[in-house]
PDB file of C-alpha atoms and ligand atoms in Angstrom:
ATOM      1  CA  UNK A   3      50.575  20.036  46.318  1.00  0.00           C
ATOM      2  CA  UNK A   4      47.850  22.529  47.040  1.00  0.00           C
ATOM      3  CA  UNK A   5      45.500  22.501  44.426  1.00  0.00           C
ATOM      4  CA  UNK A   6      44.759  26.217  43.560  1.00  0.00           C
ATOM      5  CA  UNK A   7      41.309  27.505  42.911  1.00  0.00           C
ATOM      6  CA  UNK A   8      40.868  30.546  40.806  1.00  0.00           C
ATOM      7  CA  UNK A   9      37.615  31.644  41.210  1.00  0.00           C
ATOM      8  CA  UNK A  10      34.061  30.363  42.217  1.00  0.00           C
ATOM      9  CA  UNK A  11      32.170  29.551  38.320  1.00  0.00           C
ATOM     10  CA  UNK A  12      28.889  28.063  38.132  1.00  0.00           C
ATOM     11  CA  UNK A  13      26.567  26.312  40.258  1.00  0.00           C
ATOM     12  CA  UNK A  14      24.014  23.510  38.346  1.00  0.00           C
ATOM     13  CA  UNK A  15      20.939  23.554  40.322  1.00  0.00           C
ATOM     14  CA  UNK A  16      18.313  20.600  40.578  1.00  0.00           C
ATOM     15  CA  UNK A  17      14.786  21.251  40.542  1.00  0.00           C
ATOM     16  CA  UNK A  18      11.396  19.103  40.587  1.00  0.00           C
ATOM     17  CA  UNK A  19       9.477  21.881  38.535  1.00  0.00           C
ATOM     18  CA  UNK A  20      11.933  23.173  35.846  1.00  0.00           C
ATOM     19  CA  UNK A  21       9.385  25.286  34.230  1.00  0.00           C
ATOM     20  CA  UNK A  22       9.094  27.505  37.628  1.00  0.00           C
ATOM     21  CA  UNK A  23      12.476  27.389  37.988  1.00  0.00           C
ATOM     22  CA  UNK A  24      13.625  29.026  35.117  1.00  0.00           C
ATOM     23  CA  UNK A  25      10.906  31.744  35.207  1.00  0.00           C
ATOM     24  CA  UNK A  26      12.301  32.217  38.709  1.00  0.00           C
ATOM     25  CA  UNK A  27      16.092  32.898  37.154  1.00  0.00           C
ATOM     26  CA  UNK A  28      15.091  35.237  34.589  1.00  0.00           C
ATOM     27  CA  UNK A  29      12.095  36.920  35.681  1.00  0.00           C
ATOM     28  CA  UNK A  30      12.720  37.228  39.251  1.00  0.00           C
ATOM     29  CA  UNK A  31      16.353  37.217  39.812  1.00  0.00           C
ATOM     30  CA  UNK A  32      17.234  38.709  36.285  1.00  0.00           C
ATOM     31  CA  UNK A  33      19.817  36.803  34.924  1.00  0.00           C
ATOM     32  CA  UNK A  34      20.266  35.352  30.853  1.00  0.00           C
ATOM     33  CA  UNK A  35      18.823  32.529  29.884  1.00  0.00           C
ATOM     34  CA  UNK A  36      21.476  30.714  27.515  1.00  0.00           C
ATOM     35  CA  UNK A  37      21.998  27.123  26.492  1.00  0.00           C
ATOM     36  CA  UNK A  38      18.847  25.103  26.463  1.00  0.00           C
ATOM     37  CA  UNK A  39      17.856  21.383  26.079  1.00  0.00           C
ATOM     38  CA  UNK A  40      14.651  20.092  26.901  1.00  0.00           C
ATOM     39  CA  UNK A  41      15.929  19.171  30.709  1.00  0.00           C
ATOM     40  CA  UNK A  42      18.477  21.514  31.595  1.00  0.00           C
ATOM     41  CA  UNK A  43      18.283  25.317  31.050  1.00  0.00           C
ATOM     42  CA  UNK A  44      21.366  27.655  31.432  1.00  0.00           C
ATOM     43  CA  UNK A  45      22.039  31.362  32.338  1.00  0.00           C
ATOM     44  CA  UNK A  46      24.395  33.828  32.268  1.00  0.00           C
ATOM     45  CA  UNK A  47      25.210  36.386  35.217  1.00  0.00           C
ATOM     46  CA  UNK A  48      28.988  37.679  33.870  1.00  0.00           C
ATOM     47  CA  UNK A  49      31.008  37.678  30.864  1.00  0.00           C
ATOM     48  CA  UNK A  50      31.069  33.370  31.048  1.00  0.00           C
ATOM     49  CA  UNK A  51      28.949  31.597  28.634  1.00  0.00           C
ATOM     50  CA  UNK A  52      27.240  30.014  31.817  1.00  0.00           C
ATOM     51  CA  UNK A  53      26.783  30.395  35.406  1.00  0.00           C
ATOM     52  CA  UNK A  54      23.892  28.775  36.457  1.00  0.00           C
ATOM     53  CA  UNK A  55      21.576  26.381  35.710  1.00  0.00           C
ATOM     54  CA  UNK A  56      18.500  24.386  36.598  1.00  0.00           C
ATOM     55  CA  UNK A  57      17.728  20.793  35.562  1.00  0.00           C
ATOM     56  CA  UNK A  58      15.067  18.304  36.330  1.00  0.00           C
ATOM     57  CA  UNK A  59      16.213  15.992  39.406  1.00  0.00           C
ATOM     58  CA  UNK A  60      16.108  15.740  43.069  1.00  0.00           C
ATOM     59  CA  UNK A  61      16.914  19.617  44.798  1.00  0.00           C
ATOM     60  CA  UNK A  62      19.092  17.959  47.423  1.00  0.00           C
ATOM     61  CA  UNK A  63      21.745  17.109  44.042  1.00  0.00           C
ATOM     62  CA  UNK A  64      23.081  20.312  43.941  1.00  0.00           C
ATOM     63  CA  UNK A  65      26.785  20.978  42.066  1.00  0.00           C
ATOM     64  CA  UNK A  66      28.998  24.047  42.824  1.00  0.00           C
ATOM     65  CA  UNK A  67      32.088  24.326  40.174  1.00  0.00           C
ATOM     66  CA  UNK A  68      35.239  26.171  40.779  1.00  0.00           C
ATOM     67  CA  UNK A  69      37.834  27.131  38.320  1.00  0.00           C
ATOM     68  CA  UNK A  70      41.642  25.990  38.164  1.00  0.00           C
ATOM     69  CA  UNK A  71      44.217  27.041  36.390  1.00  0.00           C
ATOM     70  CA  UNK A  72      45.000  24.905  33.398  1.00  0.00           C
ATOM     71  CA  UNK A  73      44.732  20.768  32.676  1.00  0.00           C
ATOM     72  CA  UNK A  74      47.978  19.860  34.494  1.00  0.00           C
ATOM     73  CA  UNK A  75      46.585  21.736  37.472  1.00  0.00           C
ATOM     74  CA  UNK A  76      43.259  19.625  37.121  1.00  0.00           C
ATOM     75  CA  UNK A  77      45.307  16.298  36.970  1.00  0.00           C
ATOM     76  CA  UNK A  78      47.182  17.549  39.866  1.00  0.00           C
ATOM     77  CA  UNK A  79      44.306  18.354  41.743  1.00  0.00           C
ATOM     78  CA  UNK A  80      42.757  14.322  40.570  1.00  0.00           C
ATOM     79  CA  UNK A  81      45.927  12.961  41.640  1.00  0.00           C
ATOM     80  CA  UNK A  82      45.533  14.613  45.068  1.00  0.00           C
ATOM     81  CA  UNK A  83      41.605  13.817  45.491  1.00  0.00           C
ATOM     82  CA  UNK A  84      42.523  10.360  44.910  1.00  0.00           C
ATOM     83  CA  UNK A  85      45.561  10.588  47.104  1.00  0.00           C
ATOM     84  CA  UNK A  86      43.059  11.120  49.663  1.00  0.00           C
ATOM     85  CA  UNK A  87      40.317   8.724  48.619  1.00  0.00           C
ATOM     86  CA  UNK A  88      37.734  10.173  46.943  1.00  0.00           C
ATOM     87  CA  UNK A  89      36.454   8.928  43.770  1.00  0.00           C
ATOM     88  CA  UNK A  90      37.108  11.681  41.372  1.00  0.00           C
ATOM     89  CA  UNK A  91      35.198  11.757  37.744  1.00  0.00           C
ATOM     90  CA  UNK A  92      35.987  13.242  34.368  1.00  0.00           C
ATOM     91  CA  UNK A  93      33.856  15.172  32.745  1.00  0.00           C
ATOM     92  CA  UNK A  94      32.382  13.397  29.442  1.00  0.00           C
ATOM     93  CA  UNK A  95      32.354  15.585  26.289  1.00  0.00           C
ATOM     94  CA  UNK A  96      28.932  15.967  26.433  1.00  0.00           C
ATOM     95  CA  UNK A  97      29.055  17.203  30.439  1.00  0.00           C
ATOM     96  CA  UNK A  98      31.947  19.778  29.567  1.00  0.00           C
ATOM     97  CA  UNK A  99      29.675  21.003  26.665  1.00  0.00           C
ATOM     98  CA  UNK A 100      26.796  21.333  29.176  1.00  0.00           C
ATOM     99  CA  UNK A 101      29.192  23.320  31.477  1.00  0.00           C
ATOM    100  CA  UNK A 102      30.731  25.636  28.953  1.00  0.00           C
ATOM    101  CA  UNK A 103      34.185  24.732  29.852  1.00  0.00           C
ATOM    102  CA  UNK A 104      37.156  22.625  27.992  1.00  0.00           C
ATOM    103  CA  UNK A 105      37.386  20.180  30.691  1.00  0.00           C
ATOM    104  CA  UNK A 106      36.195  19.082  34.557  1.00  0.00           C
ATOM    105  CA  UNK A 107      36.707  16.800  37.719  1.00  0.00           C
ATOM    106  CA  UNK A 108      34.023  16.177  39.678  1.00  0.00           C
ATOM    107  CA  UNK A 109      34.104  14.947  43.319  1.00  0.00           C
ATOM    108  CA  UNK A 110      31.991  14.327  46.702  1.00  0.00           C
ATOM    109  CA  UNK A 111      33.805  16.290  49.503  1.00  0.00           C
ATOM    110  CA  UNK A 112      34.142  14.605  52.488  1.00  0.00           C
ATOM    111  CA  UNK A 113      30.069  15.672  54.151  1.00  0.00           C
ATOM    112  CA  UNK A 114      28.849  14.389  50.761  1.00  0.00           C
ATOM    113  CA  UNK A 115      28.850  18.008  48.607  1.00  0.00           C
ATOM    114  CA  UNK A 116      29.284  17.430  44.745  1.00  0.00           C
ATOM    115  CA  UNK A 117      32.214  19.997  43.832  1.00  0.00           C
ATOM    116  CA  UNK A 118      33.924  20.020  40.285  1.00  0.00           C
ATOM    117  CA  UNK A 119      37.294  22.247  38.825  1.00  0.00           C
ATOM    118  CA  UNK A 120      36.422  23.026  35.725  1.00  0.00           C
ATOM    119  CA  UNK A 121      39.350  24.882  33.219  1.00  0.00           C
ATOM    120  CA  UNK A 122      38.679  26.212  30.280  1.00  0.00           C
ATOM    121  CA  UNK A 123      35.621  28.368  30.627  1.00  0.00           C
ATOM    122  CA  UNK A 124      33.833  29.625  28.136  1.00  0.00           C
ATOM    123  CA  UNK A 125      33.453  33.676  27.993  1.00  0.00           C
ATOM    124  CA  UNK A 126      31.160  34.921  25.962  1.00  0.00           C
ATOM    125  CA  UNK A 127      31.857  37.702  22.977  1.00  0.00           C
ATOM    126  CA  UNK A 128      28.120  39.184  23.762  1.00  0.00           C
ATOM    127  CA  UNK A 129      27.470  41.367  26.813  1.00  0.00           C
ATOM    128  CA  UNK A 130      24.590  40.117  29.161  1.00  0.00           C
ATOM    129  CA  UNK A 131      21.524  40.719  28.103  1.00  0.00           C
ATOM    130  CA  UNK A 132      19.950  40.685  31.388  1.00  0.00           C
ATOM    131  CA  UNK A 133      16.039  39.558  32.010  1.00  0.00           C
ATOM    132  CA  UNK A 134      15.586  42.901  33.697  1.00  0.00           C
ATOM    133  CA  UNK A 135      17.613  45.442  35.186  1.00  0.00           C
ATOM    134  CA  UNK A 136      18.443  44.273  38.769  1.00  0.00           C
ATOM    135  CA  UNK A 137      22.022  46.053  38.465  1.00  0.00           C
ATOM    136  CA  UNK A 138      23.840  42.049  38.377  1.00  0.00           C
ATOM    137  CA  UNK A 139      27.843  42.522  38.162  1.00  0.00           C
ATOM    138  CA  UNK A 140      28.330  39.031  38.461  1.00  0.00           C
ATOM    139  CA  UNK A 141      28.114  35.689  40.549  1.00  0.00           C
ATOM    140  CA  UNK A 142      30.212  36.016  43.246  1.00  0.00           C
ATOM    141  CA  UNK A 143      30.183  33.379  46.185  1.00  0.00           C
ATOM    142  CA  UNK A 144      28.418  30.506  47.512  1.00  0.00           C
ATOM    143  CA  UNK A 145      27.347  29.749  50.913  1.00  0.00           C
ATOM    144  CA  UNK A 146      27.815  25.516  51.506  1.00  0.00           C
ATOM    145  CA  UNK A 147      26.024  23.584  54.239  1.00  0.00           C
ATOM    146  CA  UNK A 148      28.674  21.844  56.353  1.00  0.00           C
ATOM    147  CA  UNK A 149      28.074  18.896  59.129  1.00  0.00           C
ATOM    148  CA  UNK A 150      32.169  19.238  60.219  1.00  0.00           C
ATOM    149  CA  UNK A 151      33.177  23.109  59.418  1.00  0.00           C
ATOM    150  CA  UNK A 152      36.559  22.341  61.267  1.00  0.00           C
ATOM    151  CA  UNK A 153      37.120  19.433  58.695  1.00  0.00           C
ATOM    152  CA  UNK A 154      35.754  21.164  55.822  1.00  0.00           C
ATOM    153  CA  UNK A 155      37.626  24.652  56.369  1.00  0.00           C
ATOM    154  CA  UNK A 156      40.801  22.408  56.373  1.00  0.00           C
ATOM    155  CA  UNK A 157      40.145  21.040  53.323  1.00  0.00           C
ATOM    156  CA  UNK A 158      39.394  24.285  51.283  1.00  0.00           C
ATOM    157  CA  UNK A 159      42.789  26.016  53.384  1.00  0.00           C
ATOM    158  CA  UNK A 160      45.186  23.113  53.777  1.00  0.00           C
ATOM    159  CA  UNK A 161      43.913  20.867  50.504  1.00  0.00           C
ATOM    160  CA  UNK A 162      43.381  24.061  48.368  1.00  0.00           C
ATOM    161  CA  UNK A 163      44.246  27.586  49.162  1.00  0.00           C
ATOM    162  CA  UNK A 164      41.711  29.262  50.658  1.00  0.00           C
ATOM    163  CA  UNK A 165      42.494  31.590  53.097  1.00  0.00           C
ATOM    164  CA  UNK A 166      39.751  32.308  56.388  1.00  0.00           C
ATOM    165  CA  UNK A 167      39.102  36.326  56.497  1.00  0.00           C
ATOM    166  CA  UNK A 168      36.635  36.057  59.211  1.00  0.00           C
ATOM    167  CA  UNK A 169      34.593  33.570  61.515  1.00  0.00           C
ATOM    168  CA  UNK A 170      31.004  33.938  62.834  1.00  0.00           C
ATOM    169  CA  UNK A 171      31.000  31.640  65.725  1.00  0.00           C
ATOM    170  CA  UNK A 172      32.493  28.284  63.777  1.00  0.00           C
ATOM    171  CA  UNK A 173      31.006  29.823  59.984  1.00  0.00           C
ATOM    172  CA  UNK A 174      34.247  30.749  58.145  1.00  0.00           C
ATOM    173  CA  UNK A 175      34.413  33.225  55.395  1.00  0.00           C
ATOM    174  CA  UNK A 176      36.786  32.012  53.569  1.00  0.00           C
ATOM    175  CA  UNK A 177      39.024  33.970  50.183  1.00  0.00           C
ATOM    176  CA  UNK A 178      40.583  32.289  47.312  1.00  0.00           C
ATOM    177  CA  UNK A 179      41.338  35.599  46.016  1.00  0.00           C
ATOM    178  CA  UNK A 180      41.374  39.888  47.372  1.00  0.00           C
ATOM    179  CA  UNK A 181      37.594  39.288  47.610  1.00  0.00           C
ATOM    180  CA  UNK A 182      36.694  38.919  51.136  1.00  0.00           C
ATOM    181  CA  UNK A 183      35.187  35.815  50.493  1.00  0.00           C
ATOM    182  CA  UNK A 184      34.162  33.222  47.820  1.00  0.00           C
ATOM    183  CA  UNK A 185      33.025  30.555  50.035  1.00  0.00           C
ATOM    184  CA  UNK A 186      30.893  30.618  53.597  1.00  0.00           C
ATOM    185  CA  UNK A 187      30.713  27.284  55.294  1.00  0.00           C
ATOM    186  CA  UNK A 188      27.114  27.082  57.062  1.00  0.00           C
ATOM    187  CA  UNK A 189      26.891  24.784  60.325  1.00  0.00           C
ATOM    188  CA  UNK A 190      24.246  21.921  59.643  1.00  0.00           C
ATOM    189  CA  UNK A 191      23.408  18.666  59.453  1.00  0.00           C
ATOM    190  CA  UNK A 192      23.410  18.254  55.803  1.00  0.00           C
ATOM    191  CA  UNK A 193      25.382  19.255  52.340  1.00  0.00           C
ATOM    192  CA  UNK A 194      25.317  21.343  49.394  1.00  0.00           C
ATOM    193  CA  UNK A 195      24.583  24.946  48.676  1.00  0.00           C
ATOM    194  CA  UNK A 196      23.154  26.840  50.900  1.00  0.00           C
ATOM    195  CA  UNK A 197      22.710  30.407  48.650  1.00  0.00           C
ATOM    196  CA  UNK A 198      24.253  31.855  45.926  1.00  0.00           C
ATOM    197  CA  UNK A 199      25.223  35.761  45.837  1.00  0.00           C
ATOM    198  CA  UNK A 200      25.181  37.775  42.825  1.00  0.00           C
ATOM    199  CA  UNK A 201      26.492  41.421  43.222  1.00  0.00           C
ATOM    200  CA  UNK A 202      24.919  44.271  41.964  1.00  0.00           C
ATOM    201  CA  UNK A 203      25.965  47.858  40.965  1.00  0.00           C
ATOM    202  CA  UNK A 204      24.371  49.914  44.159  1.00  0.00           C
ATOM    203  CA  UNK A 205      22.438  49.788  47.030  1.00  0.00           C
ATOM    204  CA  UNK A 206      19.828  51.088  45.265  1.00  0.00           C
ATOM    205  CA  UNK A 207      19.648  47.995  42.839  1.00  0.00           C
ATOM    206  CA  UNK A 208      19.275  46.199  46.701  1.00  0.00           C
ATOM    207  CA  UNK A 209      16.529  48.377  47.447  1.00  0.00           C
ATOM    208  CA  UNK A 210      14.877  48.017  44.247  1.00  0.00           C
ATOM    209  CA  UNK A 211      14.774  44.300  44.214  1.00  0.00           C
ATOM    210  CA  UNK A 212      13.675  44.701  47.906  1.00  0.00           C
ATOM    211  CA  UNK A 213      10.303  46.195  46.653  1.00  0.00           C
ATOM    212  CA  UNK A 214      10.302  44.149  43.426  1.00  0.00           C
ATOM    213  CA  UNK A 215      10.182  40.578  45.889  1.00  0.00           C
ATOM    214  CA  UNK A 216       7.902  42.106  48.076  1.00  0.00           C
ATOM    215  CA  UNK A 217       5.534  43.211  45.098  1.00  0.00           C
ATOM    216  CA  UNK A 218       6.192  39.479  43.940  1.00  0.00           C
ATOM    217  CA  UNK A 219       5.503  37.763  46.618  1.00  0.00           C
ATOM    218  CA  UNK A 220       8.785  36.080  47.356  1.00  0.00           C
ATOM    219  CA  UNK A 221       9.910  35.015  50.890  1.00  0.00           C
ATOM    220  CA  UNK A 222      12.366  37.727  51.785  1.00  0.00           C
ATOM    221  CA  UNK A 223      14.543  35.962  54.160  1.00  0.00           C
ATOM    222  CA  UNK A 224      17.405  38.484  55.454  1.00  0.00           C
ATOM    223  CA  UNK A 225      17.743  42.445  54.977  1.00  0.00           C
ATOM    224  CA  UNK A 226      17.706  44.733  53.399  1.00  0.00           C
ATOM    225  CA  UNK A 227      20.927  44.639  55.923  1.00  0.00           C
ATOM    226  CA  UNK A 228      24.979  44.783  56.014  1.00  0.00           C
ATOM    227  CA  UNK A 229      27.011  42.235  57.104  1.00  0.00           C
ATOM    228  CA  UNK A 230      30.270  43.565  59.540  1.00  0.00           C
ATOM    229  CA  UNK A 231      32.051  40.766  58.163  1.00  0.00           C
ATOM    230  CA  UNK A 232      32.867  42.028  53.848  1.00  0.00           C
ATOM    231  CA  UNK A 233      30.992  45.041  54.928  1.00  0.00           C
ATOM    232  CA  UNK A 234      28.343  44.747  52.100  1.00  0.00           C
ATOM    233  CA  UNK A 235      25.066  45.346  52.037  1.00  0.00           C
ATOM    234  CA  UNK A 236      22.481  42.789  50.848  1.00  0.00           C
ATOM    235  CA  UNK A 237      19.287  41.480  50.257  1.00  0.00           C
ATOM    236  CA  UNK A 238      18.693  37.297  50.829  1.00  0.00           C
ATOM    237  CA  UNK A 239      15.791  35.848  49.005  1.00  0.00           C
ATOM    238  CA  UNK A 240      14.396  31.896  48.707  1.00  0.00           C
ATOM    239  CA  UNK A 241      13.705  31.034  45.214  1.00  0.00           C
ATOM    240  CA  UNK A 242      12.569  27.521  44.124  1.00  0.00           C
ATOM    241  CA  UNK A 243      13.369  24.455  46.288  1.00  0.00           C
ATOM    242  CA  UNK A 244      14.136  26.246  49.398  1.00  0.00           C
ATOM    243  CA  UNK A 245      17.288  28.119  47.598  1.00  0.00           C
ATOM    244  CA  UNK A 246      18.410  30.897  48.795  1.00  0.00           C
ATOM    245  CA  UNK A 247      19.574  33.951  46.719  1.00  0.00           C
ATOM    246  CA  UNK A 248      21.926  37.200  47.817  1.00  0.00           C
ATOM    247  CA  UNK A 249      22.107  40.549  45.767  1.00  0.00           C
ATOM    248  CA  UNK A 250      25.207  42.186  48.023  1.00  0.00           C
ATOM    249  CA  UNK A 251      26.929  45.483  47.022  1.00  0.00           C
ATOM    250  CA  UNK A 252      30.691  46.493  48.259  1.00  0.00           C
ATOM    251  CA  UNK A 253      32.343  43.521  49.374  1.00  0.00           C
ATOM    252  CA  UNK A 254      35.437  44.776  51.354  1.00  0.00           C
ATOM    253  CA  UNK A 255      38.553  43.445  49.280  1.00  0.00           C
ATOM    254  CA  UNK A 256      41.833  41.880  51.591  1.00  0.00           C
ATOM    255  CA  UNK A 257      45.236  42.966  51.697  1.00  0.00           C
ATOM    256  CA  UNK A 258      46.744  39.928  51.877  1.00  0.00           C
ATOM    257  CA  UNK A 259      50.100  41.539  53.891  1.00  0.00           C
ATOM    258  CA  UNK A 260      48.528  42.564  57.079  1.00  0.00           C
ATOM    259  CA  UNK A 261      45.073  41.207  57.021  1.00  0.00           C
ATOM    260  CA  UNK A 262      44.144  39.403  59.658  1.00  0.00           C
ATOM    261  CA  UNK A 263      41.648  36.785  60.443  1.00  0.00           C
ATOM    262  CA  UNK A 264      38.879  38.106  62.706  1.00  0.00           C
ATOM    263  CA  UNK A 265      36.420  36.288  65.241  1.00  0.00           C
ATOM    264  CA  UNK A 266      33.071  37.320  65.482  1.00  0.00           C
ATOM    265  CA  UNK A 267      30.437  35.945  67.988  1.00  0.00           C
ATOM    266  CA  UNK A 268      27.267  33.546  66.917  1.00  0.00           C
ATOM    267  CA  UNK A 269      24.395  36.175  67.181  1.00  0.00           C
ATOM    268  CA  UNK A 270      22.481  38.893  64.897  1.00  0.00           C
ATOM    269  CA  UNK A 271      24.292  41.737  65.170  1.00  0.00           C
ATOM    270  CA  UNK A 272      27.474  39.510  63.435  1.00  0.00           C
ATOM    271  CA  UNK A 273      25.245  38.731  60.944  1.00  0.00           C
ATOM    272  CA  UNK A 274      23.654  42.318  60.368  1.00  0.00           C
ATOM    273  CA  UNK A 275      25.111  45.917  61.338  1.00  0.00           C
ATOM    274  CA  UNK A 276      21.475  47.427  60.542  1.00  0.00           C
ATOM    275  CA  UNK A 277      19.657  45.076  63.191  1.00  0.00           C
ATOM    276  CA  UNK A 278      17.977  42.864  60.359  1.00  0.00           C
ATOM    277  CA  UNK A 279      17.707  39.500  61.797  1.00  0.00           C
ATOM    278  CA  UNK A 280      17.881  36.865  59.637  1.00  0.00           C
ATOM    279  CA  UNK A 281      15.093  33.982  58.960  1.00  0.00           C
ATOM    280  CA  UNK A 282      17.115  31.349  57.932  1.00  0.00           C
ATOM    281  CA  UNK A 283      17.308  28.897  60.528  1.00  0.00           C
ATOM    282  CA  UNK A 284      20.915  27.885  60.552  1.00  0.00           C
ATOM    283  CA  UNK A 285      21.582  31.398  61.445  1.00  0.00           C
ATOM    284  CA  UNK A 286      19.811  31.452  64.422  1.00  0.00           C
ATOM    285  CA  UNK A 287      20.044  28.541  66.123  1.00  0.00           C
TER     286      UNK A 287
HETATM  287  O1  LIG B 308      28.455  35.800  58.603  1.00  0.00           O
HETATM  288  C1  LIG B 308      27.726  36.387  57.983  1.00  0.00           C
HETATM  289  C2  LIG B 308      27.622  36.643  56.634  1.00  0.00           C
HETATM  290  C3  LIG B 308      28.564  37.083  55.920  1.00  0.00           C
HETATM  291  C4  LIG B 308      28.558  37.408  54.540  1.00  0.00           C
HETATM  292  C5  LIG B 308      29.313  38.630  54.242  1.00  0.00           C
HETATM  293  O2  LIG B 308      30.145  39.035  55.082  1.00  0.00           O
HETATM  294  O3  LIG B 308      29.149  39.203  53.156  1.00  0.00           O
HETATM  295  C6  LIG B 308      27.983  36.665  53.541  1.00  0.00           C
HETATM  296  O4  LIG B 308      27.673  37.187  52.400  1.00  0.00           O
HETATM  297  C7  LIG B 308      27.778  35.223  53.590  1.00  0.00           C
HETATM  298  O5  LIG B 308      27.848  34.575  54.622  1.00  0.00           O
HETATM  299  O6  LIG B 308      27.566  34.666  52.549  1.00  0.00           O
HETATM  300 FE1  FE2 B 309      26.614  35.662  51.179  1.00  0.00          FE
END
């Protein structure tokens, strides 16, 4: 049975320098600080209780969570996971309460990526209270390294239901919902996230962060630009550990009736409809 993702929800982030990373999340890319323990520091981006957060521990440990349905649809999704050999976790009550959510799996996917389902997701009565006014609407999608994109595309499409809207050379975009895309599967030799997008309210919020990183020194790695693929326009940034950040405005939505998938070639102007070219190296190459 196809187990059926919802929606991308939180990615926890490992750092060797907690105290910079955490000034990086509010500071820099705006978002609330929430929960709080002495090694793991939480933030807000949406109406959820939690979307990100950073603890102490090696970067290359990174966790992306995605939201299902309801518990039977999370023991479904075990009893499938298992079905095909991996060795699926439950959440402990004190992991769910780190997570703001009722209950989780958690999994390696077959290149070695540490993805949970999570149900039960705590949404917070407050607004956000951003750190400072970048024009965040949300988190949005992640971008995950992959050694086998073939493989791994057939697991989020055939073992879940995501659906491809558009390919850059072998990089699917790939949709779990009208949103172009929720997930990008990035060609390389290794596993994990690769960036994490926020949208924000205008391009001018993308121009305005544009001169905030330059005025703060931090590595401005793609854009100001607009992908031909969701037809946003963006900003990528690398924040601590290498991690790379989007701010993206007007991500096409799909009909699902008569959309159809769409090929693009491996080179800049796939990447960028302005001419930016990207510095991130497994764009290039
Ligand atoms: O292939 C290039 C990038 C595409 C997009 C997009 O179409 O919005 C991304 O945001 C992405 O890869 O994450
Ligand atoms: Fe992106």
């Amino acid at each position: 049975m196809t187990i059926h993702i919802k929606d991308v929800a939180y990615t926890r982030l490992k750092t060797s320098d907690l105290g910079a990373a955490t000034d990086f999340a509010s500071r820099i890319l705006g978002l609330q600080p929430v929960e709080r323990t002495v090694r793991c520091h939480g933030f807000r981006s949406n109406e959820r209780a939690m979307t990100l957060s950073y603890e102490e521990g090696n970067p290359g440990e990174n966790i992306v969570g995605f939201e299902l349905g309801d518990e039977d649809e999370l023991d479904r999704a075990a009893a499938t996971l298992e079905a095909m050999g991996h060795v699926v976790r439950r959440g402990s009550r004190e992991q769910c309460e780190q997570r703001c959510v009722r209950d989780f799996i958690g999994f390696r996917d077959a290149g070695g990526a540490q993805i949970e389902f999570a149900v039960g997701l705590e949404v917070s009565g407050n607004r956000v209270f951003y750190s400072r006014d970048a024009g965040i609407t949300g988190f949005s999608h992640v971008g995950l390294f992959s050694n086998d994109p073939i493989r791994d595309e057939h697991f989020w499409t055939q073992v879940c239901n995501a659906r491809v809207s558009d390919r850059v050379g072998e990089l699917p975009l790939l949709r779990i919902s009208q949103i172009h895309h929720s997930i990008a599967l990035i060609p390389a030799p290794r596993s994990g996230v690769q960036h994490i997008n926020h949208q924000v309210q205008s391009i001018d919020d993308v121009q305005r962060s544009f001169a905030l990183l330059r005025k703060q020194n931090v590595p401005i790695v793609f854009g100001p630009g607009r992908h031909p693929t969701s037809g946003a326009r963006f900003i990528y940034f690398e924040g601590p550990d290498g991690m790379v950040f989007e701010y993206s405005v007007g991500v096409n939505e799909v009909d699902e009736e008569t959309y159809r998938e769409r090929q693009f070639g491996f080179e800049p102007t796939s990447f960028c409809m302005w001419g930016a070219k990207p510095a991130i190296k497994e764009l290039t190459s």
